[in-house]
Structure formats: structure tokens, C-alpha cells
Tab-separated table of C-alpha atoms in Angstrom:
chain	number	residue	atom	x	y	z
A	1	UNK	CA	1.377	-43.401	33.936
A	2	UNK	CA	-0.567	-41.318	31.737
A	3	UNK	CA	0.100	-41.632	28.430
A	4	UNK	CA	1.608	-39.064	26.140
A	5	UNK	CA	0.810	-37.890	22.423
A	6	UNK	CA	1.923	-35.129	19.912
A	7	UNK	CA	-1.209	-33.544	17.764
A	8	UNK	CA	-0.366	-31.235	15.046
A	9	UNK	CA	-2.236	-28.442	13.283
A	10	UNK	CA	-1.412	-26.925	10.024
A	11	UNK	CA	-2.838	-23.607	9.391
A	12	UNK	CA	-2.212	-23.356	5.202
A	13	UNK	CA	-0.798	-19.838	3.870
A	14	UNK	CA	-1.177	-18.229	7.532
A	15	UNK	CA	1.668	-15.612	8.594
A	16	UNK	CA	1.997	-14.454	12.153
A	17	UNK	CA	5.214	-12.650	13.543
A	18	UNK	CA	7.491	-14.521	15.844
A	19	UNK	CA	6.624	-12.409	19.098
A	20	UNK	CA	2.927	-13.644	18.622
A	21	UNK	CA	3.839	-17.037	18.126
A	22	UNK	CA	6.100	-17.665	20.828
A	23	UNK	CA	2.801	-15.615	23.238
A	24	UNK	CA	0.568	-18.190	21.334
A	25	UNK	CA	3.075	-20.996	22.391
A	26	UNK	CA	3.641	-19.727	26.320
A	27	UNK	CA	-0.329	-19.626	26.161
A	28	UNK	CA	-1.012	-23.186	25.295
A	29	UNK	CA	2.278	-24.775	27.362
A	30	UNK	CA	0.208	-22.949	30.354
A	31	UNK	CA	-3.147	-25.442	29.870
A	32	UNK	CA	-3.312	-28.589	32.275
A	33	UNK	CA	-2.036	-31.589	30.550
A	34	UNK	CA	0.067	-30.004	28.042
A	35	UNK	CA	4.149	-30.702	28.564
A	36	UNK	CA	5.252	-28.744	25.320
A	37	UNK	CA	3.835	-26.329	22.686
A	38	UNK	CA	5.545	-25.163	19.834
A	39	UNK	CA	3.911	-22.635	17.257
A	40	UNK	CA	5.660	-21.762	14.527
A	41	UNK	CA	6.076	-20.705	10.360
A	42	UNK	CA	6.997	-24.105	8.865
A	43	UNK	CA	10.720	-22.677	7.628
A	44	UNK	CA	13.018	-25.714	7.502
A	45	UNK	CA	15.178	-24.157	10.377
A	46	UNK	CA	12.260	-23.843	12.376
A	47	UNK	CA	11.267	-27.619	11.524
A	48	UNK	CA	14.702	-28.496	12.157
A	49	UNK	CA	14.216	-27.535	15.885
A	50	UNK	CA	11.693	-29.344	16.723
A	51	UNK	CA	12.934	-32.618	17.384
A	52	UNK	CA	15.007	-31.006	19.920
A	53	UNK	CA	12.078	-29.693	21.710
A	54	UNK	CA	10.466	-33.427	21.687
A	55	UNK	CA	7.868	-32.566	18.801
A	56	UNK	CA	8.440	-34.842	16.055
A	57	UNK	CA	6.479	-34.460	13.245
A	58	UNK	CA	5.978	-35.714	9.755
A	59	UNK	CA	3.380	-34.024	7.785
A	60	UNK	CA	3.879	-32.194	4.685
A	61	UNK	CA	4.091	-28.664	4.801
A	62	UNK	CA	5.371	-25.045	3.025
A	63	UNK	CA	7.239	-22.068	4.340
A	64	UNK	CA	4.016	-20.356	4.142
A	65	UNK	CA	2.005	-22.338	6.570
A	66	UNK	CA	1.739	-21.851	10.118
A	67	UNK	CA	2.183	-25.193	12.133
A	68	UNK	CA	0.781	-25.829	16.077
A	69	UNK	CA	2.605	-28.552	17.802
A	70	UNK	CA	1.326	-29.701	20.979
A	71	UNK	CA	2.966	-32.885	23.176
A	72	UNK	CA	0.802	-34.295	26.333
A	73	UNK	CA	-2.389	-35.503	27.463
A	74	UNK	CA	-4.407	-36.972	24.128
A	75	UNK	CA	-7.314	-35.053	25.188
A	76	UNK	CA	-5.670	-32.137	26.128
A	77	UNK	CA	-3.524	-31.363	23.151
A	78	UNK	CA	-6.867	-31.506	21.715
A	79	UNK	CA	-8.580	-28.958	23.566
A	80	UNK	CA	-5.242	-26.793	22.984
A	81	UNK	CA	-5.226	-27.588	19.049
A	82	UNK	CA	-8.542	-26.685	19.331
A	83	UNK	CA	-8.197	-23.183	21.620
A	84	UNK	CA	-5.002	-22.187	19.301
A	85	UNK	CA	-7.578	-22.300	15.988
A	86	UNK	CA	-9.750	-20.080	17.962
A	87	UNK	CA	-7.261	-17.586	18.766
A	88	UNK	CA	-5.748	-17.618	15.730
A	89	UNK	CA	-8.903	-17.055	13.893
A	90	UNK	CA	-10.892	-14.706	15.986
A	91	UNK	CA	-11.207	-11.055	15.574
A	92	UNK	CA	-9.916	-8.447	18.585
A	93	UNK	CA	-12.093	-8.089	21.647
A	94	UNK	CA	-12.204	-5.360	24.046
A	95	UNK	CA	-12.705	-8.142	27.043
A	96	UNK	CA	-9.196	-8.640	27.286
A	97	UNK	CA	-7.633	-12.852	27.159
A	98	UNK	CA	-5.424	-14.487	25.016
A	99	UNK	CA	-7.681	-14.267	22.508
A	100	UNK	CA	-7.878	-10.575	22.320
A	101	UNK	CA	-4.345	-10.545	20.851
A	102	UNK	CA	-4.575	-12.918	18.105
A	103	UNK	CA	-6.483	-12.166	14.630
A	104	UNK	CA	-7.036	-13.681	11.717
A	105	UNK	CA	-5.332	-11.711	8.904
A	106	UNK	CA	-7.198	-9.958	5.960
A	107	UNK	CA	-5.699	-12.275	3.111
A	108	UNK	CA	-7.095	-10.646	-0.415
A	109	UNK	CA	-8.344	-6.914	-1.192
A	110	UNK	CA	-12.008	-8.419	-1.377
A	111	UNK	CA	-11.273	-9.489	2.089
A	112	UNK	CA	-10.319	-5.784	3.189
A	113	UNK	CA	-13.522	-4.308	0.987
A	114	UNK	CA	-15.794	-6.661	3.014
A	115	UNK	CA	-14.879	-5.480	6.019
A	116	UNK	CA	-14.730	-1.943	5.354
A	117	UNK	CA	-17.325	-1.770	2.268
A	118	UNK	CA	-16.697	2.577	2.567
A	119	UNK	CA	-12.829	2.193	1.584
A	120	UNK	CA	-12.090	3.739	-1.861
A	121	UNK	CA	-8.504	3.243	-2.338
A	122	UNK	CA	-6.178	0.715	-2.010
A	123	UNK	CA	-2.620	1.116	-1.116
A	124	UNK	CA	-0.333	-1.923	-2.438
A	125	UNK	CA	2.943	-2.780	-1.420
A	126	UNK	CA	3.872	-5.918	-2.393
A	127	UNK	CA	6.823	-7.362	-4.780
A	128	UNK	CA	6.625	-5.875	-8.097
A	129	UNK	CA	5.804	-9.465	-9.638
A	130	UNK	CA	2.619	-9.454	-7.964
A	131	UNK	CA	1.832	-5.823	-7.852
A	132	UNK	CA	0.152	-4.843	-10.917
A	133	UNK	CA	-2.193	-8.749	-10.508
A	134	UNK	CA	-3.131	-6.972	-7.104
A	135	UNK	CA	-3.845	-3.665	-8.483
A	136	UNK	CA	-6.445	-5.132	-11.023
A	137	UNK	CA	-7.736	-6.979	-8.641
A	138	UNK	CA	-8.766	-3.311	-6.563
A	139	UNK	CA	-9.679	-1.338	-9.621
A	140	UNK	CA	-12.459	-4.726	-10.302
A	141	UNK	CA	-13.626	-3.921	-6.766
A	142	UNK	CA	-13.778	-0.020	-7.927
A	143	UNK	CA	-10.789	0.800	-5.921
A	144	UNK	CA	-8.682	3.618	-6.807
A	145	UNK	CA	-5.056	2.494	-6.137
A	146	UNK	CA	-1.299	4.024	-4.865
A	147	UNK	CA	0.790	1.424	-5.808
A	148	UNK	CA	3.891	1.665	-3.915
A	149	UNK	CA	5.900	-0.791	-5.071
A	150	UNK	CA	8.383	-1.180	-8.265
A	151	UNK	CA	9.543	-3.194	-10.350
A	152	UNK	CA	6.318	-3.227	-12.696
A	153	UNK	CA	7.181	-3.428	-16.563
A	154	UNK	CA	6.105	-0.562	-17.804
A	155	UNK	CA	3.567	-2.460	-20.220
A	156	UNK	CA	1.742	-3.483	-16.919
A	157	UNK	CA	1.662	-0.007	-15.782
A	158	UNK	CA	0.079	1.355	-19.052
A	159	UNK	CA	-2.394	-1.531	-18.651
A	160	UNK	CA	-3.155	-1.054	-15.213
A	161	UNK	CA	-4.209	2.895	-16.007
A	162	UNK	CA	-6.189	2.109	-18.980
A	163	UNK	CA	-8.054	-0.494	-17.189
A	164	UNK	CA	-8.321	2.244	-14.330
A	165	UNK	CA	-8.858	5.536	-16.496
A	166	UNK	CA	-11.653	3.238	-18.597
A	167	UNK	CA	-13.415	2.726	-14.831
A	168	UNK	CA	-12.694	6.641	-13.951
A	169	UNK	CA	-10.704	5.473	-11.651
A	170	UNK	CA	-7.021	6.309	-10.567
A	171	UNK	CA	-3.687	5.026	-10.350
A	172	UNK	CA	-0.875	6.693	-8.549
A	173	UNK	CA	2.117	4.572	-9.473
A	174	UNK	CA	3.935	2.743	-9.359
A	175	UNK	CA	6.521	3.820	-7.322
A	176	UNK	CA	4.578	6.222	-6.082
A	177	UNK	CA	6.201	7.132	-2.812
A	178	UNK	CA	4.119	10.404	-1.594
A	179	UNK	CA	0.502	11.340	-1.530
A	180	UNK	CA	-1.735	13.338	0.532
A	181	UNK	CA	-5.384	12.405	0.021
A	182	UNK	CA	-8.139	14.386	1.695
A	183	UNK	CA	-5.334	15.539	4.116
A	184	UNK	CA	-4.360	11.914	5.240
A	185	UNK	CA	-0.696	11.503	4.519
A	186	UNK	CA	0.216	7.895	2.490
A	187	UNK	CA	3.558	6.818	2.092
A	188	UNK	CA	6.553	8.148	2.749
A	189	UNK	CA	4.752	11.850	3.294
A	190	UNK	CA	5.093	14.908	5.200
A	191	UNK	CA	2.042	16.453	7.627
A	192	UNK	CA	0.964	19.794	6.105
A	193	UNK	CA	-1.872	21.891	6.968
A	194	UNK	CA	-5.054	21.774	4.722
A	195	UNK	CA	-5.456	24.430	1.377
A	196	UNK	CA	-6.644	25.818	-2.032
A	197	UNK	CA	-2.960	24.550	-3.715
A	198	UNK	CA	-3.599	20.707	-5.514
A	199	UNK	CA	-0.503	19.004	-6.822
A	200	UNK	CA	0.024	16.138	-9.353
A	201	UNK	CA	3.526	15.047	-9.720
A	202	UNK	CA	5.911	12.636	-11.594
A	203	UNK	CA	8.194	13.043	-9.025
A	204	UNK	CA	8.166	12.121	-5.030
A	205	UNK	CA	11.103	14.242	-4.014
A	206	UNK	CA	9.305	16.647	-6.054
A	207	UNK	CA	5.887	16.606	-4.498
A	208	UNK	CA	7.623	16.608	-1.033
A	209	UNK	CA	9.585	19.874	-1.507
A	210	UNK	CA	6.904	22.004	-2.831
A	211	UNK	CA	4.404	20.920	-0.358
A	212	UNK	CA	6.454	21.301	2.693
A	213	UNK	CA	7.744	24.688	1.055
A	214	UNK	CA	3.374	25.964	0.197
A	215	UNK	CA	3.516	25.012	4.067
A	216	UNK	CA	5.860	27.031	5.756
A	217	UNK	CA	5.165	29.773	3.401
A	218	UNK	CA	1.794	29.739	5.242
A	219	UNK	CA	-0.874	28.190	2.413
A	220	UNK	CA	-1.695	24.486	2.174
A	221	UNK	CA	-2.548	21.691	0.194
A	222	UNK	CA	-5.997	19.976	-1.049
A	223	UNK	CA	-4.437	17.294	-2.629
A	224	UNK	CA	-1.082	15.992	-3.819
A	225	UNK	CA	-1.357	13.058	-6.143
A	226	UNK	CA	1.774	11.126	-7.081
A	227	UNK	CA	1.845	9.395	-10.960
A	228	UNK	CA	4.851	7.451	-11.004
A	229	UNK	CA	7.795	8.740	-12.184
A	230	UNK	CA	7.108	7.195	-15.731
A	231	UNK	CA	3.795	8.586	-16.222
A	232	UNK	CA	4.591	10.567	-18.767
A	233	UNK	CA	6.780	8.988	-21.036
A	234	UNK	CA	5.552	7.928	-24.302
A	235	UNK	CA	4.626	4.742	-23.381
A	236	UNK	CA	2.581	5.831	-20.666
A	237	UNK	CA	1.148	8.929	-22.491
A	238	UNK	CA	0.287	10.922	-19.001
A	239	UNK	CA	-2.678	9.253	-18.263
A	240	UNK	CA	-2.411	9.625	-14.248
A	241	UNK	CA	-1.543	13.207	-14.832
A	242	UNK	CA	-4.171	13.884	-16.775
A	243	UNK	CA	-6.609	12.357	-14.262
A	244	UNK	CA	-5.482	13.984	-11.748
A	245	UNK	CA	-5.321	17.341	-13.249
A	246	UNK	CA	-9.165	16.638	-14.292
A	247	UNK	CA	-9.790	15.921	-10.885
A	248	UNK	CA	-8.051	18.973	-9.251
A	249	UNK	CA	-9.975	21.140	-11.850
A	250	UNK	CA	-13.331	20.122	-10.431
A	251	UNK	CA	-12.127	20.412	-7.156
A	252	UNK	CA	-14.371	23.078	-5.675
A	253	UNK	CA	-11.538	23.301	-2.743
A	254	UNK	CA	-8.512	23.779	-5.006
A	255	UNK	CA	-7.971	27.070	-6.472
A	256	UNK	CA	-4.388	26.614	-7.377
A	257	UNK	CA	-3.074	23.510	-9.900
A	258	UNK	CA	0.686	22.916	-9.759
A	259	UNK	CA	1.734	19.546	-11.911
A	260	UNK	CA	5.560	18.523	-11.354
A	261	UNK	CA	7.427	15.525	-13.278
A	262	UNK	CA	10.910	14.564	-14.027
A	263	UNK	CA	12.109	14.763	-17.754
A	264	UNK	CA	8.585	13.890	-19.800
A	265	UNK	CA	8.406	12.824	-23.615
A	266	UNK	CA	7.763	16.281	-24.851
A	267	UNK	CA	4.971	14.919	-26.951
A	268	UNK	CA	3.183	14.120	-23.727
A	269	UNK	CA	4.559	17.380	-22.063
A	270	UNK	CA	2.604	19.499	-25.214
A	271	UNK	CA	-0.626	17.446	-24.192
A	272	UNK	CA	-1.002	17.932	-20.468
A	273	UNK	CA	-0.054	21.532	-20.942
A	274	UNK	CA	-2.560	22.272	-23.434
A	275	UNK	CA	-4.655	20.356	-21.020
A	276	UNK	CA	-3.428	22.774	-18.195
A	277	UNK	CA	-4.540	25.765	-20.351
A	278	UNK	CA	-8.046	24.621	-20.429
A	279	UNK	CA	-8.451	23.713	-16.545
A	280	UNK	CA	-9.991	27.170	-15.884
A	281	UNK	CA	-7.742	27.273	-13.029
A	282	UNK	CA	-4.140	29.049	-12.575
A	283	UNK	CA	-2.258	26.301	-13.257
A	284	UNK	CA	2.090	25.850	-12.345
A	285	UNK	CA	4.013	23.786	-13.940
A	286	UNK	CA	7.833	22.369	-13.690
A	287	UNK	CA	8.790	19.627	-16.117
A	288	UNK	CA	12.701	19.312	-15.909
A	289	UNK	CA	14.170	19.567	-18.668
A	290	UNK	CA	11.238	20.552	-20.772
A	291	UNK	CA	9.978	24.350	-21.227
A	292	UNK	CA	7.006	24.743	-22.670
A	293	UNK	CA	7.317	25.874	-26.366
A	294	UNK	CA	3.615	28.056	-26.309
A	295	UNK	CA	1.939	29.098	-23.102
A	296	UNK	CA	-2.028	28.623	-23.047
A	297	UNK	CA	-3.457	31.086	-20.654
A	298	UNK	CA	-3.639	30.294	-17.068
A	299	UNK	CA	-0.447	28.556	-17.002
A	300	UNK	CA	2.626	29.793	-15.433
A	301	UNK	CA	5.971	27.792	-16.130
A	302	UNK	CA	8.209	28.020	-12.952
A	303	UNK	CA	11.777	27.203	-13.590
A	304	UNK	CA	12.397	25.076	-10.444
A	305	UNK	CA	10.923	23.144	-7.582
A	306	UNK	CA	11.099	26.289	-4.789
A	307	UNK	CA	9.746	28.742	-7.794
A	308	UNK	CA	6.853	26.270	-8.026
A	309	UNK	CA	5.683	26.575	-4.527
A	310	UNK	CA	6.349	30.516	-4.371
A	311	UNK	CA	4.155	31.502	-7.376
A	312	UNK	CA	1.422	28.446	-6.427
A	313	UNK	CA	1.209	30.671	-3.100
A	314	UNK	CA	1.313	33.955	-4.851
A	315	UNK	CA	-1.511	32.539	-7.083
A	316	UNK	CA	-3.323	31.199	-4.408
């Protein structure tokens, strides 16, 4: 009689879906001299289950870790063990295999930037109590940043764009839902043909109305930048805005400026239109709830979101 052992692997702060865990598991209960293979997130309901299954373990582990149990031949749970680090760790092939299907995740932004050293911008989505620590971490690595998620106190957003606007670089959030960046649409964004009309907005629903209207109007869009919807309260003082409305007016593809925000500190509203009026550009603007009290030239106020995208095509 041959005699029987359980080996166990823990793979620390490693997340893999269920559906690639139970492949991993059929692949390594398929090897000669393996009876039973169990991969799985180390959840206690998962741990729970394994005594059932004849895997009883006692190691010390976290819901974040990823744990291979294998019951059977002593050396042959350690050629599996051994064959499920491999696939878990190795990157995609075009050969095909069990291998081909398992990768090892990109765990940090420095991670990502390593393996695609051209990337520019970093879109976050994470839980808002890690957000802005993740955002500073891509604006270190000269990232510019949409930073989807919420939740951020609004002193960690102002710090976030001064650390970014200090770097000349830009951050669009958060809660920035919508953006269209050199025609790729990011986030929760609508596919719109290519143009001479740029947008920065305080507003998502915003920014998706008036591009999707400058679309089937006929024009399109070079850019539409989202702030964050409290970019331009006082707190904030407009400092994505006024990025972005620096950037559009060097833009030598954007002919057209339209800037869009929900209900702004009027202090801040004063600053980005006198900012407008100096962009040497036609520049639109709708701030709810706030009409301009003096009009610099080259700025046209538009008294909703479907006037915006009318005169920005009329302009353009």
C-alpha cells in the first residue's frame, strides 16, 4: 500500500476568481498519484470545507491568501505543489496548456509601469480608503490619474491635485465617472467620433450629454476631461479645471473649449472664467446655478447642457 500525504502551499495576498481555481484544481487532481486537489482563497467557509474533502490542514492563514491543497503520493503532491506555483506565477503563452491560462497578477502601479514603461495614466478604482494612497503612489511614478472611486475626504483630494498640479500632472477625480482621452473612452463613457470640441467638466452626466449631443449634431470631440464633481468648490479652488482648460488651450487639435460643472463657489467660478477669457480660444461655459457676472471675450455662457453642445458646434 502506498502511502498517502497532504502538502500544502500558501500563496500570501494572491487573488484568483473561483472559475480559475476550481480549472487549477481539475488540473492538478488529473496528475498520476494525486487522489484530491483543492485550490482555493483561504475564506473560513472555504477552510471549513475542506475536511470534508479529506484535506486537513493547520497552517495559519488570511482571507487574502490563496491556499493549494494536494492529498496523495508524497512525491507527487510535490511535483503538483510545485506545477500549481508555476502556473500560478507564469505569464500567458500563445502555446496553449494549463499554463497558458493562469497569470500572475500585477499587484502595485510600479508593477503595471514596469511592464508597460509607455503608460501615462493610471485609472484607480479601488475603496475610497485606499484611493487617494494609490493615486500618490501614480503621480510619484509621473502618472496622470482618473480616479474613479469615492469616498475621498475632500482634504485628500485637494492634496492629491496639488501634489499633481506641482508635477504638471493631472487628476480627474475623484468620482470621476467619464472621460475620453485621445479618443479612448474610460469609465462609464460613450463612443463618439474624433473633433476640434475639448470638454472639461465637474459633472459626468454633464460631460455625457453634451458629447453624445456635439456627436449626433455631426462634430466631435478631442478631449473630454472629467474633475470631480467638487473641483470647484472652495476647498478645491478649480485646480483640475484649470489644468485642463490649460491643456485644451494648447491643444493644436481643439478649436472649441466648453467647461461644464455643477453649482461652483462663485469665487472659483470668477477665476476659471477669467481664465476662459484668456485661452485665445472660443470658449462655452455652463456652471448651474452660476451666471457669469462680466463676460471676457471669447466666452459664450450657454444657459443649459443641450445649449452647450449647439453653440460649441456652431463655434466649431
Amino acid at each position: 500500500m502506498i502511502m498517502q500525504t497532504i502538502r500544502v502551499k500558501v500563496f500570501s495576498n494572491l487573488y484568483k476568481d473561483s472559475v480559475t481555481l476550481m480549472q487549477l484544481g481539475a488540473s492538478l487532481r488529473g496528475r498520476d498519484g494525486v487522489v484530491q486537489a483543492s485550490c482555493l482563497m483561504a475564506t473560513p467557509a472555504n477552510l471549513a470545507q475542506l475536511p470534508d474533502a479529506g484535506l486537513s490542514i493547520d497552517v495559519q492563514v488570511s482571507v487574502s491568501d490563496l491556499l493549494v491543497v494536494v492529498r496523495g503520493e508524497p512525491d507527487a503532491c510535490d511535483e503538483a505543489i510545485a506545477a500549481a506555483e508555476a502556473m500560478l506565477q507564469s505569464a500567458p503563452s500563445t502555446g496553449g496548456g494549463d499554463a497558458a491560462a493562469f497569470t500572475l497578477p500585477l499587484t502595485s502601479i510600479a508593477l503595471g509601469v514596469e511592464r508597460a514603461p509607455g503608460a501615462d495614466l493610471a485609472l484607480i478604482s479601488v475603496p475610497g480608503d485606499y484611493a487617494a494612497a494609490e493615486a500618490l503612489k501614480a503621480l510619484a511614478l509621473g502618472l496622470h490619474v482618473m480616479l474613479f472611486s469615492d469616498n475621498v475626504s475632500i482634504a485628500k483630494e485637494r492634496a492629491i491635485k496639488t501634489y499633481a498640479r506641482a508635477r504638471d500632472l493631472l487628476v480627474m477625480g475623484p468620482d470621476c465617472g467619464t472621460a475620453i482621452v485621445n479618443g479612448v473612452p474610460l469609465g462609464f463613457a460613450n463612443v463618439v467620433r474624433r473633433g476640434a470640441i475639448g470638454l472639461v467638466a465637474a459633472s459626468g452626466t454633464g460631460l455625457q450629454e453634451v458629447t453624445c449631443r456635439i456627436h449626433n449634431l455631426g462634430d466631435g470631440i478631442s478631449q473630454a476631461l472629467g474633475t470631480g464633481g467638487r473641483d470647484l468648490k472652495e476647498e478645491i479652488g478649480g485646480i483640475t479645471m484649470l489644468q485642463g482648460l490649460a491643456a485644451l488651450a494648447a491643444h493644436s487639435q481643439t478649436r472649441v473649449i466648453v467647461l461644464i460643472s455643477k453649482p461652483p463657489a462663485s469665487s472659483i467660478a470668477r477665476q476659471i472664467e477669467a481664465a476662459a477669457g484668456a485661452a485665445g480660444k472660443p470658449v462655452v461655459v455652463h456652471f448651474l446655478g452660476a451666471p457669469p457676472q462680466r463676460l471676457p471675450a471669447g466666452l459664450v455662457v450657454a444657459t443649459s447642457l443641450r445649449h452647450a453642445a449647439d453653440v460649441a458646434v456652431a463655434l466649431a
